[in-house]
N, CA, C and O atoms as a DFTB+ gen file, in Angstrom:
488 C
 N C O
     1  1       4.055    -131.102      53.865
     2  2       4.105    -130.337      52.621
     3  2       3.520    -128.943      52.853
     4  3       2.555    -128.773      53.599
     5  1       4.117    -127.965      52.208
     6  2       3.667    -126.582      52.304
     7  2       3.016    -126.172      50.998
     8  3       3.514    -126.486      49.917
     9  1       1.918    -125.480      51.105
    10  2       1.262    -124.931      49.921
    11  2       1.451    -123.410      49.925
    12  3       1.235    -122.740      50.935
    13  1       1.853    -122.896      48.782
    14  2       2.102    -121.464      48.625
    15  2       1.266    -120.958      47.458
    16  3       1.305    -121.518      46.363
    17  1       0.515    -119.899      47.704
    18  2      -0.328    -119.333      46.662
    19  2      -0.061    -117.838      46.571
    20  3      -0.329    -117.082      47.505
    21  1       0.475    -117.430      45.423
    22  2       0.790    -116.025      45.181
    23  2      -0.306    -115.396      44.326
    24  3      -0.941    -116.063      43.509
    25  1      -0.510    -114.108      44.533
    26  2      -1.503    -113.386      43.744
    27  2      -1.141    -111.906      43.705
    28  3      -0.259    -111.447      44.431
    29  1      -1.836    -111.170      42.845
    30  2      -1.666    -109.724      42.798
    31  2      -0.895    -109.182      41.620
    32  3      -0.787    -107.967      41.450
    33  1      -0.356    -110.067      40.805
    34  2       0.395    -109.602      39.649
    35  2      -0.506    -108.988      38.590
    36  3      -1.731    -108.986      38.716
    37  1       0.121    -108.472      37.550
    38  2      -0.644    -107.873      36.469
    39  2       0.240    -107.087      35.526
    40  3       1.468    -107.154      35.584
    41  1      -0.409    -106.349      34.669
    42  2       0.285    -105.500      33.688
    43  2       0.217    -104.058      34.167
    44  3      -0.859    -103.553      34.485
    45  1       1.357    -103.406      34.216
    46  2       1.409    -102.035      34.703
    47  2       2.445    -101.254      33.905
    48  3       3.412    -101.828      33.404
    49  1       2.246     -99.971      33.791
    50  2       3.228     -99.128      33.091
    51  2       4.401     -98.820      34.018
    52  3       4.276     -98.849      35.242
    53  1       5.525     -98.529      33.407
    54  2       6.698     -98.146      34.183
    55  2       6.348     -96.973      35.095
    56  3       5.677     -96.025      34.687
    57  1       6.817     -97.062      36.338
    58  2       6.495     -96.047      37.324
    59  2       5.284     -96.380      38.171
    60  3       5.022     -95.723      39.179
    61  1       4.548     -97.398      37.763
    62  2       3.351     -97.786      38.488
    63  2       3.643     -98.664      39.686
    64  3       4.798     -98.901      40.041
    65  1       2.562     -99.147      40.307
    66  2       2.671     -99.935      41.528
    67  2       1.805    -101.183      41.467
    68  3       0.791    -101.228      40.770
    69  1       2.228    -102.185      42.209
    70  2       1.446    -103.401      42.408
    71  2       1.690    -103.891      43.828
    72  3       2.729    -103.609      44.426
    73  1       0.737    -104.614      44.348
    74  2       0.900    -105.254      45.658
    75  2       0.656    -106.746      45.510
    76  3      -0.436    -107.184      45.149
    77  1       1.693    -107.511      45.796
    78  2       1.611    -108.960      45.715
    79  2       1.280    -109.534      47.083
    80  3       1.664    -108.985      48.116
    81  1       0.558    -110.650      47.068
    82  2       0.220    -111.352      48.300
    83  2       0.580    -112.817      48.171
    84  3       0.569    -113.379      47.076
    85  1       0.896    -113.424      49.289
    86  2       1.206    -114.852      49.311
    87  2       0.645    -115.428      50.607
    88  3       0.854    -114.880      51.689
    89  1      -0.065    -116.532      50.479
    90  2      -0.553    -117.227      51.657
    91  2       0.096    -118.605      51.712
    92  3       0.168    -119.316      50.709
    93  1       0.559    -118.961      52.885
    94  2       1.189    -120.251      53.107
    95  2       0.304    -121.116      53.994
    96  3      -0.303    -120.626      54.946
    97  1       0.235    -122.389      53.679
    98  2      -0.554    -123.303      54.488
    99  2       0.143    -124.657      54.519
   100  3       1.069    -124.915      53.750
   101  1      -0.316    -125.507      55.411
   102  2       0.291    -126.822      55.546
   103  2       1.352    -126.829      56.623
   104  3       1.171    -126.219      57.677
   105  1       2.438    -127.501      56.378
   106  2       3.502    -127.682      57.356
   107  2       4.428    -126.469      57.382
   108  3       5.556    -126.538      56.894
   109  1       3.960    -125.369      57.945
   110  2       4.677    -124.096      57.865
   111  2       5.482    -123.790      59.118
   112  3       5.949    -122.662      59.279
   113  1       5.656    -124.745      59.997
   114  2       6.284    -124.476      61.290
   115  2       7.714    -123.974      61.142
   116  3       8.215    -123.256      62.007
   117  1       8.393    -124.364      60.011
   118  2       9.787    -123.974      59.832
   119  2       9.941    -122.596      59.210
   120  3      11.059    -122.097      59.088
   121  1       8.838    -121.975      58.815
   122  2       8.917    -120.733      58.029
   123  2       9.062    -119.509      58.927
   124  3       8.190    -118.641      58.956
   125  1      10.164    -119.450      59.654
   126  2      10.450    -118.257      60.435
   127  2      10.672    -117.057      59.524
   128  3      10.292    -115.936      59.861
   129  1      11.285    -117.295      58.375
   130  2      11.567    -116.238      57.406
   131  2      10.729    -116.474      56.159
   132  3      10.645    -117.595      55.656
   133  1      10.108    -115.402      55.663
   134  2       9.381    -115.447      54.403
   135  2      10.076    -114.535      53.412
   136  3      10.668    -113.523      53.787
   137  1       9.996    -114.902      52.153
   138  2      10.739    -114.139      51.147
   139  2       9.998    -114.110      49.825
   140  3       9.143    -114.949      49.542
   141  1      10.356    -113.113      49.024
   142  2       9.886    -113.011      47.653
   143  2      11.055    -113.198      46.698
   144  3      12.177    -112.757      46.948
   145  1      10.744    -113.876      45.586
   146  2      11.738    -114.159      44.569
   147  2      11.221    -113.672      43.211
   148  3      10.017    -113.647      42.959
   149  1      12.148    -113.292      42.361
   150  2      11.818    -112.799      41.024
   151  2      12.524    -113.659      39.996
   152  3      13.732    -113.883      40.073
   153  1      11.748    -114.138      39.028
   154  2      12.342    -114.866      37.908
   155  2      12.007    -114.133      36.628
   156  3      10.879    -114.187      36.137
   157  1      13.002    -113.450      36.097
   158  2      12.826    -112.751      34.832
   159  2      12.826    -113.771      33.689
   160  3      13.364    -114.867      33.843
   161  1      12.234    -113.424      32.554
   162  2      12.183    -114.358      31.416
   163  2      13.573    -114.857      31.032
   164  3      14.480    -114.064      30.778
   165  1      13.729    -116.165      30.993
   166  2      14.992    -116.775      30.589
   167  2      16.107    -116.709      31.605
   168  3      17.249    -117.045      31.290
   169  1      15.799    -116.282      32.825
   170  2      16.838    -116.131      33.844
   171  2      16.502    -116.954      35.084
   172  3      15.386    -117.448      35.247
   173  1      17.503    -117.085      35.949
   174  2      17.301    -117.838      37.185
   175  2      16.499    -117.026      38.195
   176  3      16.463    -115.796      38.160
   177  1      15.874    -117.750      39.075
   178  2      15.111    -117.134      40.151
   179  2      16.069    -116.459      41.140
   180  3      17.098    -117.018      41.520
   181  1      15.692    -115.227      41.546
   182  2      16.556    -114.470      42.459
   183  2      15.761    -113.977      43.654
   184  3      14.581    -113.640      43.552
   185  1      16.437    -113.946      44.778
   186  2      15.848    -113.443      46.011
   187  2      15.807    -111.919      45.972
   188  3      16.823    -111.283      45.688
   189  1      14.651    -111.324      46.252
   190  2      14.566    -109.866      46.217
   191  2      14.271    -109.247      47.582
   192  3      14.662    -108.109      47.845
   193  1      13.583    -109.991      48.451
   194  2      13.271    -109.428      49.768
   195  2      12.929    -110.562      50.732
   196  3      12.324    -111.561      50.342
   197  1      13.318    -110.396      51.973
   198  2      13.003    -111.401      52.994
   199  2      12.708    -110.715      54.310
   200  3      13.226    -109.636      54.601
   201  1      11.859    -111.367      55.105
   202  2      11.435    -110.796      56.374
   203  2      11.304    -111.913      57.404
   204  3      10.731    -112.966      57.122
   205  1      11.833    -111.676      58.584
   206  2      11.732    -112.675      59.643
   207  2      10.423    -112.498      60.400
   208  3       9.705    -111.518      60.201
   209  1      10.124    -113.455      61.267
   210  2       8.896    -113.379      62.054
   211  2       8.923    -112.225      63.052
   212  3       7.876    -111.796      63.536
   213  1      10.122    -111.720      63.361
   214  2      10.254    -110.595      64.290
   215  2      10.406    -109.258      63.567
   216  3      10.573    -108.219      64.206
   217  1      10.348    -109.286      62.229
   218  2      10.351    -108.045      61.476
   219  2      11.672    -107.605      60.880
   220  3      11.737    -106.534      60.276
   221  1      12.723    -108.389      61.025
   222  2      13.980    -108.054      60.349
   223  2      13.789    -108.206      58.842
   224  3      13.150    -109.147      58.370
   225  1      14.360    -107.257      58.098
   226  2      14.130    -107.212      56.645
   227  2      15.449    -106.991      55.911
   228  3      16.306    -106.221      56.344
   229  1      15.582    -107.686      54.796
   230  2      16.715    -107.462      53.891
   231  2      16.184    -107.392      52.464
   232  3      15.383    -108.228      52.046
   233  1      16.641    -106.386      51.725
   234  2      16.273    -106.237      50.314
   235  2      17.492    -106.415      49.437
   236  3      18.617    -106.134      49.850
   237  1      17.260    -106.884      48.224
   238  2      18.335    -106.878      47.246
   239  2      18.543    -105.434      46.780
   240  3      17.638    -104.606      46.882
   241  1      19.714    -105.147      46.279
   242  2      20.022    -103.783      45.838
   243  2      19.085    -103.330      44.722
   244  3      18.790    -102.141      44.601
   245  1      18.625    -104.261      43.920
   246  2      17.810    -103.908      42.753
   247  2      16.435    -103.376      43.129
   248  3      15.801    -102.692      42.325
   249  1      15.961    -103.674      44.333
   250  2      14.611    -103.237      44.726
   251  2      14.606    -102.310      45.924
   252  3      13.565    -101.764      46.287
   253  1      15.756    -102.131      46.534
   254  2      15.834    -101.301      47.737
   255  2      15.320     -99.896      47.457
   256  3      15.705     -99.269      46.471
   257  1      14.449     -99.410      48.330
   258  2      13.880     -98.084      48.164
   259  2      12.632     -98.048      47.306
   260  3      11.945     -97.028      47.253
   261  1      12.330     -99.146      46.636
   262  2      11.139     -99.196      45.778
   263  2      10.115    -100.230      46.252
   264  3       8.909    -100.014      46.128
   265  1      10.590    -101.337      46.788
   266  2       9.718    -102.422      47.237
   267  2       9.693    -102.454      48.766
   268  3      10.672    -102.111      49.430
   269  1       8.544    -102.876      49.305
   270  2       8.400    -103.044      50.746
   271  2       7.779    -104.398      51.034
   272  3       6.693    -104.711      50.547
   273  1       8.471    -105.192      51.823
   274  2       7.947    -106.495      52.218
   275  2       7.322    -106.375      53.602
   276  3       7.823    -105.650      54.461
   277  1       6.227    -107.092      53.804
   278  2       5.577    -107.126      55.111
   279  2       4.922    -108.485      55.278
   280  3       4.804    -109.252      54.322
   281  1       4.498    -108.776      56.498
   282  2       3.871    -110.071      56.732
   283  2       2.829    -109.946      57.825
   284  3       2.878    -109.055      58.673
   285  1       1.891    -110.866      57.773
   286  2       0.867    -110.994      58.812
   287  2       1.000    -112.401      59.361
   288  3       0.514    -113.354      58.751
   289  1       1.649    -112.541      60.500
   290  2       1.929    -113.866      61.044
   291  2       0.645    -114.625      61.393
   292  3       0.586    -115.846      61.251
   293  1      -0.363    -113.913      61.841
   294  2      -1.612    -114.561      62.231
   295  2      -2.315    -115.193      61.031
   296  3      -3.018    -116.195      61.165
   297  1      -2.114    -114.596      59.863
   298  2      -2.778    -115.096      58.657
   299  2      -1.837    -115.912      57.776
   300  3      -2.238    -116.392      56.716
   301  1      -0.594    -116.069      58.209
   302  2       0.412    -116.790      57.408
   303  2       0.539    -116.192      56.015
   304  3       0.597    -116.904      55.012
   305  1       0.579    -114.859      55.981
   306  2       0.671    -114.177      54.702
   307  2       1.887    -113.257      54.655
   308  3       2.335    -112.729      55.673
   309  1       2.402    -113.083      53.451
   310  2       3.486    -112.143      53.212
   311  2       3.107    -111.310      51.988
   312  3       2.486    -111.805      51.047
   313  1       3.495    -110.041      52.022
   314  2       3.125    -109.105      50.975
   315  2       4.366    -108.450      50.391
   316  3       5.416    -108.380      51.030
   317  1       4.219    -107.973      49.165
   318  2       5.283    -107.198      48.546
   319  2       4.651    -106.001      47.843
   320  3       4.001    -106.146      46.807
   321  1       4.851    -104.820      48.420
   322  2       4.408    -103.589      47.792
   323  2       5.495    -103.135      46.834
   324  3       6.632    -102.890      47.238
   325  1       5.141    -103.025      45.573
   326  2       6.108    -102.714      44.523
   327  2       5.771    -101.351      43.954
   328  3       4.725    -101.180      43.329
   329  1       6.642    -100.381      44.163
   330  2       6.450     -99.028      43.645
   331  2       7.542     -98.699      42.633
   332  3       8.567     -99.377      42.558
   333  1       7.304     -97.651      41.864
   334  2       8.293     -97.194      40.872
   335  2       8.778     -98.364      40.015
   336  3       9.980     -98.553      39.824
   337  1       7.844     -99.128      39.512
   338  2       8.204    -100.336      38.766
   339  2       8.937     -99.990      37.483
   340  3       8.673     -98.970      36.847
   341  1       9.864    -100.867      37.117
   342  2      10.675    -100.716      35.914
   343  2      10.452    -101.927      35.013
   344  3      10.044    -102.984      35.496
   345  1      10.711    -101.793      33.725
   346  2      10.581    -102.955      32.827
   347  2      11.425    -104.149      33.282
   348  3      11.039    -105.297      33.060
   349  1      12.555    -103.892      33.906
   350  2      13.403    -104.983      34.409
   351  2      12.757    -105.765      35.539
   352  3      13.222    -106.854      35.877
   353  1      11.698    -105.235      36.125
   354  2      10.989    -105.954      37.183
   355  2      10.034    -107.003      36.610
   356  3       9.443    -107.776      37.364
   357  1       9.883    -107.035      35.321
   358  2       9.013    -108.008      34.667
   359  2       9.453    -109.429      34.967
   360  3      10.646    -109.731      35.001
   361  1       8.476    -110.294      35.182
   362  2       8.778    -111.697      35.442
   363  2       7.733    -112.307      36.354
   364  3       6.700    -111.709      36.652
   365  1       8.038    -113.514      36.783
   366  2       7.155    -114.209      37.714
   367  2       7.721    -114.060      39.121
   368  3       8.918    -114.228      39.353
   369  1       6.834    -113.742      40.043
   370  2       7.227    -113.564      41.447
   371  2       6.687    -114.725      42.274
   372  3       5.523    -115.112      42.171
   373  1       7.575    -115.255      43.090
   374  2       7.249    -116.388      43.950
   375  2       7.547    -116.027      45.404
   376  3       8.391    -115.175      45.684
   377  1       6.852    -116.676      46.311
   378  2       7.213    -116.563      47.719
   379  2       7.662    -117.934      48.214
   380  3       7.358    -118.964      47.613
   381  1       8.384    -117.917      49.314
   382  2       8.769    -119.149      49.977
   383  2       9.217    -118.815      51.386
   384  3       9.355    -117.646      51.748
   385  1       9.442    -119.852      52.176
   386  2       9.816    -119.624      53.562
   387  2      10.890    -120.574      54.018
   388  3      11.004    -121.696      53.524
   389  1      11.678    -120.113      54.967
   390  2      12.755    -120.937      55.488
   391  2      13.012    -120.640      56.949
   392  3      12.308    -119.851      57.579
   393  1      14.046    -121.297      57.478
   394  2      14.296    -121.221      58.914
   395  2      15.019    -119.948      59.330
   396  3      14.668    -119.351      60.348
   397  1      16.018    -119.520      58.570
   398  2      16.804    -118.345      58.953
   399  2      17.030    -117.434      57.763
   400  3      16.880    -117.844      56.612
   401  1      17.393    -116.191      58.053
   402  2      17.641    -115.205      57.002
   403  2      18.799    -115.621      56.097
   404  3      18.856    -115.217      54.936
   405  1      19.703    -116.410      56.613
   406  2      20.915    -116.755      55.870
   407  2      20.715    -117.877      54.862
   408  3      21.559    -118.053      53.984
   409  1      19.633    -118.642      54.953
   410  2      19.461    -119.811      54.085
   411  2      18.211    -119.671      53.247
   412  3      17.318    -120.516      53.314
   413  1      18.135    -118.601      52.452
   414  2      16.979    -118.360      51.600
   415  2      17.350    -118.418      50.122
   416  3      16.588    -117.934      49.285
   417  1      18.484    -118.988      49.783
   418  2      18.865    -119.174      48.388
   419  2      17.784    -119.998      47.696
   420  3      17.411    -121.053      48.209
   421  1      17.266    -119.550      46.542
   422  2      16.174    -120.294      45.893
   423  2      16.552    -121.720      45.521
   424  3      15.673    -122.569      45.372
   425  1      17.840    -121.999      45.370
   426  2      18.254    -123.358      44.994
   427  2      18.035    -124.352      46.136
   428  3      18.111    -125.563      45.929
   429  1      17.767    -123.845      47.329
   430  2      17.554    -124.724      48.473
   431  2      16.127    -125.250      48.556
   432  3      15.847    -126.155      49.341
   433  1      15.231    -124.699      47.763
   434  2      13.820    -125.064      47.864
   435  2      13.382    -125.893      46.668
   436  3      13.708    -125.577      45.524
   437  1      12.639    -126.959      46.947
   438  2      12.081    -127.777      45.872
   439  2      10.593    -127.513      45.693
   440  3      10.040    -127.755      44.620
   441  1       9.941    -127.013      46.748
   442  2       8.505    -126.798      46.703
   443  2       8.213    -125.322      46.438
   444  3       8.655    -124.450      47.187
   445  1       7.469    -125.052      45.372
   446  2       7.117    -123.680      44.997
   447  2       5.636    -123.602      44.627
   448  3       5.021    -124.602      44.257
   449  1       5.087    -122.419      44.731
   450  2       3.751    -122.178      44.219
   451  2       3.798    -121.904      42.726
   452  3       4.826    -122.096      42.077
   453  1       2.681    -121.458      42.196
   454  2       2.599    -121.214      40.753
   455  2       3.164    -119.846      40.380
   456  3       3.423    -119.574      39.207
   457  1       3.353    -118.991      41.375
   458  2       3.868    -117.648      41.111
   459  2       2.792    -116.724      40.567
   460  3       1.684    -117.151      40.243
   461  1       3.144    -115.454      40.475
   462  2       2.241    -114.463      39.902
   463  2       3.023    -113.605      38.917
   464  3       4.113    -113.124      39.226
   465  1       2.463    -113.422      37.741
   466  2       3.154    -112.727      36.652
   467  2       3.036    -111.220      36.808
   468  3       1.946    -110.682      37.005
   469  1       4.175    -110.551      36.716
   470  2       4.220    -109.091      36.707
   471  2       4.837    -108.653      35.384
   472  3       5.925    -109.095      35.016
   473  1       4.137    -107.792      34.685
   474  2       4.639    -107.279      33.417
   475  2       4.640    -105.756      33.483
   476  3       3.602    -105.135      33.709
   477  1       5.801    -105.169      33.286
   478  2       5.947    -103.712      33.342
   479  2       6.287    -103.220      31.946
   480  3       7.325    -103.572      31.387
   481  1       5.416    -102.416      31.399
   482  2       5.638    -101.895      30.052
   483  2       6.356    -100.543      30.121
   484  3       6.188     -99.777      31.069
   485  1       7.146    -100.282      29.108
   486  2       7.923     -99.030      29.085
   487  2       7.147     -97.912      28.410
   488  3       7.645     -96.792      28.302
């Protein structure tokens, strides 16, 4: 079993910044790729950024140029620097990990952390 703990969320005005953190523990041997997901109120969870253990990165179009994902392999942590925040970025952010960049669809995962709430006011 893998334990995921997200932190760093909060309330921020549009245009502001936040830095999210996630620490993974337990059976993490399969987590070559780490990713961040966004679940807006009343909507499905969506993949926003992913990073491999070798540093390959893919962003969704909605966050490209504004968010930066990074990871510390030694600490089993992944981060999401969120700049130029918009009200549409409001929601709960989750992290998770998988084997390859191609199989990070949130529907593939049953185990999730509690997430961290981000609220962007206009």
